[in-house]
């Protein structure tokens, strides 16, 4: 109780104490995943920005690999085993629900864990189906598969965002803040000792470098596509004149 009052009654002009709960690398990875998916989804139906869609898909694949490596070799709070530990409580919660004494607090945590798991699991089929579609290895049906998984991932994203907003309202605190700033209000030691800022900078540099590296080839593909489109239009116009 004294900790809470010390934060609330902090003198004007002094910053309230905070604690680090999410490291910089995890936050950067989270932000790049979100931006890459949103960009890829927005440009999915655009022929003009097809190269953007494709390269953001490649970016998602690389970020998924980084997340798996971080989930195996990274700090304990970011481990995939920690996520699995949360998900493993689903069976116990369901038994409690059937018995009539399910924990509401546990249900909230399970919901967020399930939404994160669905997001991570959906990335691989989205990327793979998109790559097969782009290479035209199979028929047009793969494009429908790619669209299905893209919409599935969108639903998982919306469910995750909705959960963050709903729980922020119920708990009377902004649950999105730790993923934006890495810190939460409160006194005491940081829960995350190392910020991994250099790794975050390295990840961001690698992603930006990949986009810059892809820019010349993407521009060339775009110009080639415009030329092909103009040839098709000219051919159609000539065909119409011949028919007349």
mmCIF file with all atom_site columns, N, CA and C in Angstrom, residues 27-82:
data_model
loop_
_atom_site.group_PDB
_atom_site.id
_atom_site.type_symbol
_atom_site.label_atom_id
_atom_site.label_alt_id
_atom_site.label_comp_id
_atom_site.label_asym_id
_atom_site.label_entity_id
_atom_site.label_seq_id
_atom_site.pdbx_PDB_ins_code
_atom_site.Cartn_x
_atom_site.Cartn_y
_atom_site.Cartn_z
_atom_site.occupancy
_atom_site.B_iso_or_equiv
_atom_site.pdbx_formal_charge
_atom_site.auth_seq_id
_atom_site.auth_comp_id
_atom_site.auth_asym_id
_atom_site.auth_atom_id
_atom_site.pdbx_PDB_model_num
ATOM 1   N N  . UNK A 1 27 ? 10.430 -6.008  -27.825 1.00 0.00 ? 27 UNK A N  1
ATOM 2   C CA . UNK A 1 27 ? 9.542  -4.946  -28.273 1.00 0.00 ? 27 UNK A CA 1
ATOM 3   C C  . UNK A 1 27 ? 9.772  -4.621  -29.748 1.00 0.00 ? 27 UNK A C  1
ATOM 4   N N  . UNK A 1 28 ? 11.030 -4.587  -30.173 1.00 0.00 ? 28 UNK A N  1
ATOM 5   C CA . UNK A 1 28 ? 11.342 -4.313  -31.579 1.00 0.00 ? 28 UNK A CA 1
ATOM 6   C C  . UNK A 1 28 ? 10.820 -5.429  -32.469 1.00 0.00 ? 28 UNK A C  1
ATOM 7   N N  . UNK A 1 29 ? 11.006 -6.656  -32.044 1.00 0.00 ? 29 UNK A N  1
ATOM 8   C CA . UNK A 1 29 ? 10.503 -7.804  -32.798 1.00 0.00 ? 29 UNK A CA 1
ATOM 9   C C  . UNK A 1 29 ? 8.992  -7.753  -32.911 1.00 0.00 ? 29 UNK A C  1
ATOM 10  N N  . UNK A 1 30 ? 8.327  -7.420  -31.833 1.00 0.00 ? 30 UNK A N  1
ATOM 11  C CA . UNK A 1 30 ? 6.868  -7.308  -31.817 1.00 0.00 ? 30 UNK A CA 1
ATOM 12  C C  . UNK A 1 30 ? 6.393  -6.220  -32.774 1.00 0.00 ? 30 UNK A C  1
ATOM 13  N N  . UNK A 1 31 ? 7.044  -5.064  -32.741 1.00 0.00 ? 31 UNK A N  1
ATOM 14  C CA . UNK A 1 31 ? 6.654  -3.950  -33.600 1.00 0.00 ? 31 UNK A CA 1
ATOM 15  C C  . UNK A 1 31 ? 6.871  -4.270  -35.078 1.00 0.00 ? 31 UNK A C  1
ATOM 16  N N  . UNK A 1 32 ? 7.994  -4.895  -35.407 1.00 0.00 ? 32 UNK A N  1
ATOM 17  C CA . UNK A 1 32 ? 8.282  -5.238  -36.808 1.00 0.00 ? 32 UNK A CA 1
ATOM 18  C C  . UNK A 1 32 ? 7.309  -6.285  -37.330 1.00 0.00 ? 32 UNK A C  1
ATOM 19  N N  . UNK A 1 33 ? 6.954  -7.254  -36.493 1.00 0.00 ? 33 UNK A N  1
ATOM 20  C CA . UNK A 1 33 ? 5.956  -8.243  -36.894 1.00 0.00 ? 33 UNK A CA 1
ATOM 21  C C  . UNK A 1 33 ? 4.620  -7.574  -37.198 1.00 0.00 ? 33 UNK A C  1
ATOM 22  N N  . UNK A 1 34 ? 4.213  -6.665  -36.324 1.00 0.00 ? 34 UNK A N  1
ATOM 23  C CA . UNK A 1 34 ? 2.933  -5.981  -36.510 1.00 0.00 ? 34 UNK A CA 1
ATOM 24  C C  . UNK A 1 34 ? 2.940  -5.128  -37.776 1.00 0.00 ? 34 UNK A C  1
ATOM 25  N N  . UNK A 1 35 ? 3.987  -4.338  -37.968 1.00 0.00 ? 35 UNK A N  1
ATOM 26  C CA . UNK A 1 35 ? 4.070  -3.466  -39.137 1.00 0.00 ? 35 UNK A CA 1
ATOM 27  C C  . UNK A 1 35 ? 4.153  -4.269  -40.434 1.00 0.00 ? 35 UNK A C  1
ATOM 28  N N  . UNK A 1 36 ? 4.909  -5.347  -40.423 1.00 0.00 ? 36 UNK A N  1
ATOM 29  C CA . UNK A 1 36 ? 5.067  -6.166  -41.628 1.00 0.00 ? 36 UNK A CA 1
ATOM 30  C C  . UNK A 1 36 ? 3.742  -6.811  -42.011 1.00 0.00 ? 36 UNK A C  1
ATOM 31  N N  . UNK A 1 37 ? 3.006  -7.323  -41.019 1.00 0.00 ? 37 UNK A N  1
ATOM 32  C CA . UNK A 1 37 ? 1.731  -7.955  -41.342 1.00 0.00 ? 37 UNK A CA 1
ATOM 33  C C  . UNK A 1 37 ? 0.717  -6.939  -41.850 1.00 0.00 ? 37 UNK A C  1
ATOM 34  N N  . UNK A 1 38 ? 0.623  -5.806  -41.172 1.00 0.00 ? 38 UNK A N  1
ATOM 35  C CA . UNK A 1 38 ? -0.332 -4.779  -41.605 1.00 0.00 ? 38 UNK A CA 1
ATOM 36  C C  . UNK A 1 38 ? -0.005 -4.313  -43.023 1.00 0.00 ? 38 UNK A C  1
ATOM 37  N N  . UNK A 1 39 ? 1.279  -4.062  -43.282 1.00 0.00 ? 39 UNK A N  1
ATOM 38  C CA . UNK A 1 39 ? 1.674  -3.635  -44.625 1.00 0.00 ? 39 UNK A CA 1
ATOM 39  C C  . UNK A 1 39 ? 1.385  -4.682  -45.677 1.00 0.00 ? 39 UNK A C  1
ATOM 40  N N  . UNK A 1 40 ? 1.661  -5.948  -45.360 1.00 0.00 ? 40 UNK A N  1
ATOM 41  C CA . UNK A 1 40 ? 1.413  -7.031  -46.309 1.00 0.00 ? 40 UNK A CA 1
ATOM 42  C C  . UNK A 1 40 ? -0.078 -7.206  -46.558 1.00 0.00 ? 40 UNK A C  1
ATOM 43  N N  . UNK A 1 41 ? -0.884 -7.076  -45.522 1.00 0.00 ? 41 UNK A N  1
ATOM 44  C CA . UNK A 1 41 ? -2.325 -7.268  -45.680 1.00 0.00 ? 41 UNK A CA 1
ATOM 45  C C  . UNK A 1 41 ? -2.933 -6.133  -46.501 1.00 0.00 ? 41 UNK A C  1
ATOM 46  N N  . UNK A 1 42 ? -2.493 -4.897  -46.252 1.00 0.00 ? 42 UNK A N  1
ATOM 47  C CA . UNK A 1 42 ? -3.035 -3.742  -46.972 1.00 0.00 ? 42 UNK A CA 1
ATOM 48  C C  . UNK A 1 42 ? -2.697 -3.809  -48.457 1.00 0.00 ? 42 UNK A C  1
ATOM 49  N N  . UNK A 1 43 ? -1.509 -4.324  -48.797 1.00 0.00 ? 43 UNK A N  1
ATOM 50  C CA . UNK A 1 43 ? -1.069 -4.361  -50.198 1.00 0.00 ? 43 UNK A CA 1
ATOM 51  C C  . UNK A 1 43 ? -1.384 -5.693  -50.879 1.00 0.00 ? 43 UNK A C  1
ATOM 52  N N  . UNK A 1 44 ? -2.168 -6.546  -50.240 1.00 0.00 ? 44 UNK A N  1
ATOM 53  C CA . UNK A 1 44 ? -2.404 -7.894  -50.772 1.00 0.00 ? 44 UNK A CA 1
ATOM 54  C C  . UNK A 1 44 ? -3.107 -7.870  -52.128 1.00 0.00 ? 44 UNK A C  1
ATOM 55  N N  . UNK A 1 45 ? -4.014 -6.930  -52.337 1.00 0.00 ? 45 UNK A N  1
ATOM 56  C CA . UNK A 1 45 ? -4.805 -6.898  -53.566 1.00 0.00 ? 45 UNK A CA 1
ATOM 57  C C  . UNK A 1 45 ? -4.273 -5.914  -54.591 1.00 0.00 ? 45 UNK A C  1
ATOM 58  N N  . UNK A 1 46 ? -3.125 -5.303  -54.335 1.00 0.00 ? 46 UNK A N  1
ATOM 59  C CA . UNK A 1 46 ? -2.591 -4.271  -55.215 1.00 0.00 ? 46 UNK A CA 1
ATOM 60  C C  . UNK A 1 46 ? -1.510 -4.840  -56.124 1.00 0.00 ? 46 UNK A C  1
ATOM 61  N N  . UNK A 1 47 ? -1.705 -4.701  -57.432 1.00 0.00 ? 47 UNK A N  1
ATOM 62  C CA . UNK A 1 47 ? -0.678 -5.111  -58.381 1.00 0.00 ? 47 UNK A CA 1
ATOM 63  C C  . UNK A 1 47 ? 0.483  -4.124  -58.378 1.00 0.00 ? 47 UNK A C  1
ATOM 64  N N  . UNK A 1 48 ? 0.182  -2.855  -58.138 1.00 0.00 ? 48 UNK A N  1
ATOM 65  C CA . UNK A 1 48 ? 1.226  -1.834  -58.142 1.00 0.00 ? 48 UNK A CA 1
ATOM 66  C C  . UNK A 1 48 ? 2.224  -2.072  -57.017 1.00 0.00 ? 48 UNK A C  1
ATOM 67  N N  . UNK A 1 49 ? 1.706  -2.444  -55.854 1.00 0.00 ? 49 UNK A N  1
ATOM 68  C CA . UNK A 1 49 ? 2.576  -2.642  -54.688 1.00 0.00 ? 49 UNK A CA 1
ATOM 69  C C  . UNK A 1 49 ? 2.766  -4.122  -54.372 1.00 0.00 ? 49 UNK A C  1
ATOM 70  N N  . UNK A 1 50 ? 2.738  -4.948  -55.400 1.00 0.00 ? 50 UNK A N  1
ATOM 71  C CA . UNK A 1 50 ? 2.902  -6.375  -55.169 1.00 0.00 ? 50 UNK A CA 1
ATOM 72  C C  . UNK A 1 50 ? 4.275  -6.683  -54.577 1.00 0.00 ? 50 UNK A C  1
ATOM 73  N N  . UNK A 1 51 ? 5.288  -5.950  -55.044 1.00 0.00 ? 51 UNK A N  1
ATOM 74  C CA . UNK A 1 51 ? 6.642  -6.177  -54.528 1.00 0.00 ? 51 UNK A CA 1
ATOM 75  C C  . UNK A 1 51 ? 6.727  -5.844  -53.050 1.00 0.00 ? 51 UNK A C  1
ATOM 76  N N  . UNK A 1 52 ? 5.935  -4.860  -52.604 1.00 0.00 ? 52 UNK A N  1
ATOM 77  C CA . UNK A 1 52 ? 5.903  -4.545  -51.174 1.00 0.00 ? 52 UNK A CA 1
ATOM 78  C C  . UNK A 1 52 ? 5.311  -5.722  -50.412 1.00 0.00 ? 52 UNK A C  1
ATOM 79  N N  . UNK A 1 53 ? 4.221  -6.255  -50.931 1.00 0.00 ? 53 UNK A N  1
ATOM 80  C CA . UNK A 1 53 ? 3.558  -7.392  -50.293 1.00 0.00 ? 53 UNK A CA 1
ATOM 81  C C  . UNK A 1 53 ? 4.503  -8.591  -50.191 1.00 0.00 ? 53 UNK A C  1
ATOM 82  N N  . UNK A 1 54 ? 5.190  -8.878  -51.276 1.00 0.00 ? 54 UNK A N  1
ATOM 83  C CA . UNK A 1 54 ? 6.092  -10.037 -51.304 1.00 0.00 ? 54 UNK A CA 1
ATOM 84  C C  . UNK A 1 54 ? 7.248  -9.867  -50.330 1.00 0.00 ? 54 UNK A C  1
ATOM 85  N N  . UNK A 1 55 ? 7.878  -8.707  -50.333 1.00 0.00 ? 55 UNK A N  1
ATOM 86  C CA . UNK A 1 55 ? 9.039  -8.499  -49.470 1.00 0.00 ? 55 UNK A CA 1
ATOM 87  C C  . UNK A 1 55 ? 8.657  -8.411  -47.995 1.00 0.00 ? 55 UNK A C  1
ATOM 88  N N  . UNK A 1 56 ? 7.465  -7.923  -47.713 1.00 0.00 ? 56 UNK A N  1
ATOM 89  C CA . UNK A 1 56 ? 7.001  -7.946  -46.329 1.00 0.00 ? 56 UNK A CA 1
ATOM 90  C C  . UNK A 1 56 ? 6.711  -9.381  -45.892 1.00 0.00 ? 56 UNK A C  1
ATOM 91  N N  . UNK A 1 57 ? 6.302  -10.214 -46.840 1.00 0.00 ? 57 UNK A N  1
ATOM 92  C CA . UNK A 1 57 ? 6.134  -11.635 -46.537 1.00 0.00 ? 57 UNK A CA 1
ATOM 93  C C  . UNK A 1 57 ? 7.461  -12.287 -46.196 1.00 0.00 ? 57 UNK A C  1
ATOM 94  N N  . UNK A 1 58 ? 8.503  -11.962 -46.968 1.00 0.00 ? 58 UNK A N  1
ATOM 95  C CA . UNK A 1 58 ? 9.833  -12.470 -46.641 1.00 0.00 ? 58 UNK A CA 1
ATOM 96  C C  . UNK A 1 58 ? 10.284 -11.969 -45.259 1.00 0.00 ? 58 UNK A C  1
ATOM 97  N N  . UNK A 1 59 ? 9.951  -10.719 -44.976 1.00 0.00 ? 59 UNK A N  1
ATOM 98  C CA . UNK A 1 59 ? 10.308 -10.151 -43.677 1.00 0.00 ? 59 UNK A CA 1
ATOM 99  C C  . UNK A 1 59 ? 9.627  -10.902 -42.542 1.00 0.00 ? 59 UNK A C  1
ATOM 100 N N  . UNK A 1 60 ? 8.354  -11.234 -42.734 1.00 0.00 ? 60 UNK A N  1
ATOM 101 C CA . UNK A 1 60 ? 7.629  -12.006 -41.720 1.00 0.00 ? 60 UNK A CA 1
ATOM 102 C C  . UNK A 1 60 ? 8.300  -13.355 -41.476 1.00 0.00 ? 60 UNK A C  1
ATOM 103 N N  . UNK A 1 61 ? 8.758  -13.986 -42.563 1.00 0.00 ? 61 UNK A N  1
ATOM 104 C CA . UNK A 1 61 ? 9.434  -15.282 -42.419 1.00 0.00 ? 61 UNK A CA 1
ATOM 105 C C  . UNK A 1 61 ? 10.704 -15.131 -41.582 1.00 0.00 ? 61 UNK A C  1
ATOM 106 N N  . UNK A 1 62 ? 11.492 -14.105 -41.882 1.00 0.00 ? 62 UNK A N  1
ATOM 107 C CA . UNK A 1 62 ? 12.717 -13.887 -41.120 1.00 0.00 ? 62 UNK A CA 1
ATOM 108 C C  . UNK A 1 62 ? 12.449 -13.547 -39.664 1.00 0.00 ? 62 UNK A C  1
ATOM 109 N N  . UNK A 1 63 ? 11.407 -12.752 -39.425 1.00 0.00 ? 63 UNK A N  1
ATOM 110 C CA . UNK A 1 63 ? 11.061 -12.382 -38.056 1.00 0.00 ? 63 UNK A CA 1
ATOM 111 C C  . UNK A 1 63 ? 10.541 -13.586 -37.273 1.00 0.00 ? 63 UNK A C  1
ATOM 112 N N  . UNK A 1 64 ? 9.826  -14.476 -37.950 1.00 0.00 ? 64 UNK A N  1
ATOM 113 C CA . UNK A 1 64 ? 9.363  -15.691 -37.280 1.00 0.00 ? 64 UNK A CA 1
ATOM 114 C C  . UNK A 1 64 ? 10.559 -16.542 -36.858 1.00 0.00 ? 64 UNK A C  1
ATOM 115 N N  . UNK A 1 65 ? 11.546 -16.655 -37.743 1.00 0.00 ? 65 UNK A N  1
ATOM 116 C CA . UNK A 1 65 ? 12.759 -17.402 -37.396 1.00 0.00 ? 65 UNK A CA 1
ATOM 117 C C  . UNK A 1 65 ? 13.458 -16.756 -36.206 1.00 0.00 ? 65 UNK A C  1
ATOM 118 N N  . UNK A 1 66 ? 13.543 -15.426 -36.216 1.00 0.00 ? 66 UNK A N  1
ATOM 119 C CA . UNK A 1 66 ? 14.168 -14.721 -35.092 1.00 0.00 ? 66 UNK A CA 1
ATOM 120 C C  . UNK A 1 66 ? 13.399 -14.961 -33.798 1.00 0.00 ? 66 UNK A C  1
ATOM 121 N N  . UNK A 1 67 ? 12.058 -15.002 -33.904 1.00 0.00 ? 67 UNK A N  1
ATOM 122 C CA . UNK A 1 67 ? 11.247 -15.227 -32.702 1.00 0.00 ? 67 UNK A CA 1
ATOM 123 C C  . UNK A 1 67 ? 11.453 -16.637 -32.150 1.00 0.00 ? 67 UNK A C  1
ATOM 124 N N  . UNK A 1 68 ? 11.592 -17.612 -33.038 1.00 0.00 ? 68 UNK A N  1
ATOM 125 C CA . UNK A 1 68 ? 11.821 -18.982 -32.587 1.00 0.00 ? 68 UNK A CA 1
ATOM 126 C C  . UNK A 1 68 ? 13.179 -19.093 -31.903 1.00 0.00 ? 68 UNK A C  1
ATOM 127 N N  . UNK A 1 69 ? 14.211 -18.497 -32.506 1.00 0.00 ? 69 UNK A N  1
ATOM 128 C CA . UNK A 1 69 ? 15.545 -18.528 -31.900 1.00 0.00 ? 69 UNK A CA 1
ATOM 129 C C  . UNK A 1 69 ? 15.525 -17.817 -30.553 1.00 0.00 ? 69 UNK A C  1
ATOM 130 N N  . UNK A 1 70 ? 14.874 -16.654 -30.495 1.00 0.00 ? 70 UNK A N  1
ATOM 131 C CA . UNK A 1 70 ? 14.771 -15.908 -29.245 1.00 0.00 ? 70 UNK A CA 1
ATOM 132 C C  . UNK A 1 70 ? 13.973 -16.692 -28.209 1.00 0.00 ? 70 UNK A C  1
ATOM 133 N N  . UNK A 1 71 ? 12.990 -17.442 -28.699 1.00 0.00 ? 71 UNK A N  1
ATOM 134 C CA . UNK A 1 71 ? 12.170 -18.238 -27.787 1.00 0.00 ? 71 UNK A CA 1
ATOM 135 C C  . UNK A 1 71 ? 12.885 -19.461 -27.242 1.00 0.00 ? 71 UNK A C  1
ATOM 136 N N  . UNK A 1 72 ? 13.989 -19.838 -27.874 1.00 0.00 ? 72 UNK A N  1
ATOM 137 C CA . UNK A 1 72 ? 14.766 -20.994 -27.417 1.00 0.00 ? 72 UNK A CA 1
ATOM 138 C C  . UNK A 1 72 ? 16.005 -20.550 -26.638 1.00 0.00 ? 72 UNK A C  1
ATOM 139 N N  . UNK A 1 73 ? 16.686 -19.522 -27.154 1.00 0.00 ? 73 UNK A N  1
ATOM 140 C CA . UNK A 1 73 ? 17.954 -19.100 -26.564 1.00 0.00 ? 73 UNK A CA 1
ATOM 141 C C  . UNK A 1 73 ? 17.855 -17.807 -25.771 1.00 0.00 ? 73 UNK A C  1
ATOM 142 N N  . UNK A 1 74 ? 16.733 -17.111 -25.878 1.00 0.00 ? 74 UNK A N  1
ATOM 143 C CA . UNK A 1 74 ? 16.593 -15.815 -25.237 1.00 0.00 ? 74 UNK A CA 1
ATOM 144 C C  . UNK A 1 74 ? 16.335 -15.914 -23.746 1.00 0.00 ? 74 UNK A C  1
ATOM 145 N N  . UNK A 1 75 ? 16.063 -14.757 -23.110 1.00 0.00 ? 75 UNK A N  1
ATOM 146 C CA . UNK A 1 75 ? 15.809 -14.741 -21.662 1.00 0.00 ? 75 UNK A CA 1
ATOM 147 C C  . UNK A 1 75 ? 14.546 -15.508 -21.303 1.00 0.00 ? 75 UNK A C  1
ATOM 148 N N  . UNK A 1 76 ? 14.430 -15.846 -20.043 1.00 0.00 ? 76 UNK A N  1
ATOM 149 C CA . UNK A 1 76 ? 13.359 -16.727 -19.593 1.00 0.00 ? 76 UNK A CA 1
ATOM 150 C C  . UNK A 1 76 ? 11.976 -16.175 -19.894 1.00 0.00 ? 76 UNK A C  1
ATOM 151 N N  . UNK A 1 77 ? 11.791 -14.866 -19.746 1.00 0.00 ? 77 UNK A N  1
ATOM 152 C CA . UNK A 1 77 ? 10.457 -14.305 -19.954 1.00 0.00 ? 77 UNK A CA 1
ATOM 153 C C  . UNK A 1 77 ? 10.010 -14.378 -21.408 1.00 0.00 ? 77 UNK A C  1
ATOM 154 N N  . UNK A 1 78 ? 10.978 -14.493 -22.348 1.00 0.00 ? 78 UNK A N  1
ATOM 155 C CA . UNK A 1 78 ? 10.640 -14.545 -23.770 1.00 0.00 ? 78 UNK A CA 1
ATOM 156 C C  . UNK A 1 78 ? 10.640 -15.960 -24.329 1.00 0.00 ? 78 UNK A C  1
ATOM 157 N N  . UNK A 1 79 ? 10.921 -16.937 -23.510 1.00 0.00 ? 79 UNK A N  1
ATOM 158 C CA . UNK A 1 79 ? 11.022 -18.323 -23.978 1.00 0.00 ? 79 UNK A CA 1
ATOM 159 C C  . UNK A 1 79 ? 9.654  -18.846 -24.429 1.00 0.00 ? 79 UNK A C  1
ATOM 160 N N  . UNK A 1 80 ? 9.675  -19.667 -25.461 1.00 0.00 ? 80 UNK A N  1
ATOM 161 C CA . UNK A 1 80 ? 8.453  -20.335 -25.896 1.00 0.00 ? 80 UNK A CA 1
ATOM 162 C C  . UNK A 1 80 ? 7.951  -21.293 -24.822 1.00 0.00 ? 80 UNK A C  1
ATOM 163 N N  . UNK A 1 81 ? 8.865  -21.779 -24.004 1.00 0.00 ? 81 UNK A N  1
ATOM 164 C CA . UNK A 1 81 ? 8.464  -22.659 -22.908 1.00 0.00 ? 81 UNK A CA 1
ATOM 165 C C  . UNK A 1 81 ? 7.593  -21.909 -21.904 1.00 0.00 ? 81 UNK A C  1
ATOM 166 N N  . UNK A 1 82 ? 7.837  -20.601 -21.749 1.00 0.00 ? 82 UNK A N  1
ATOM 167 C CA . UNK A 1 82 ? 7.005  -19.798 -20.850 1.00 0.00 ? 82 UNK A CA 1
ATOM 168 C C  . UNK A 1 82 ? 5.595  -19.675 -21.405 1.00 0.00 ? 82 UNK A C  1
#
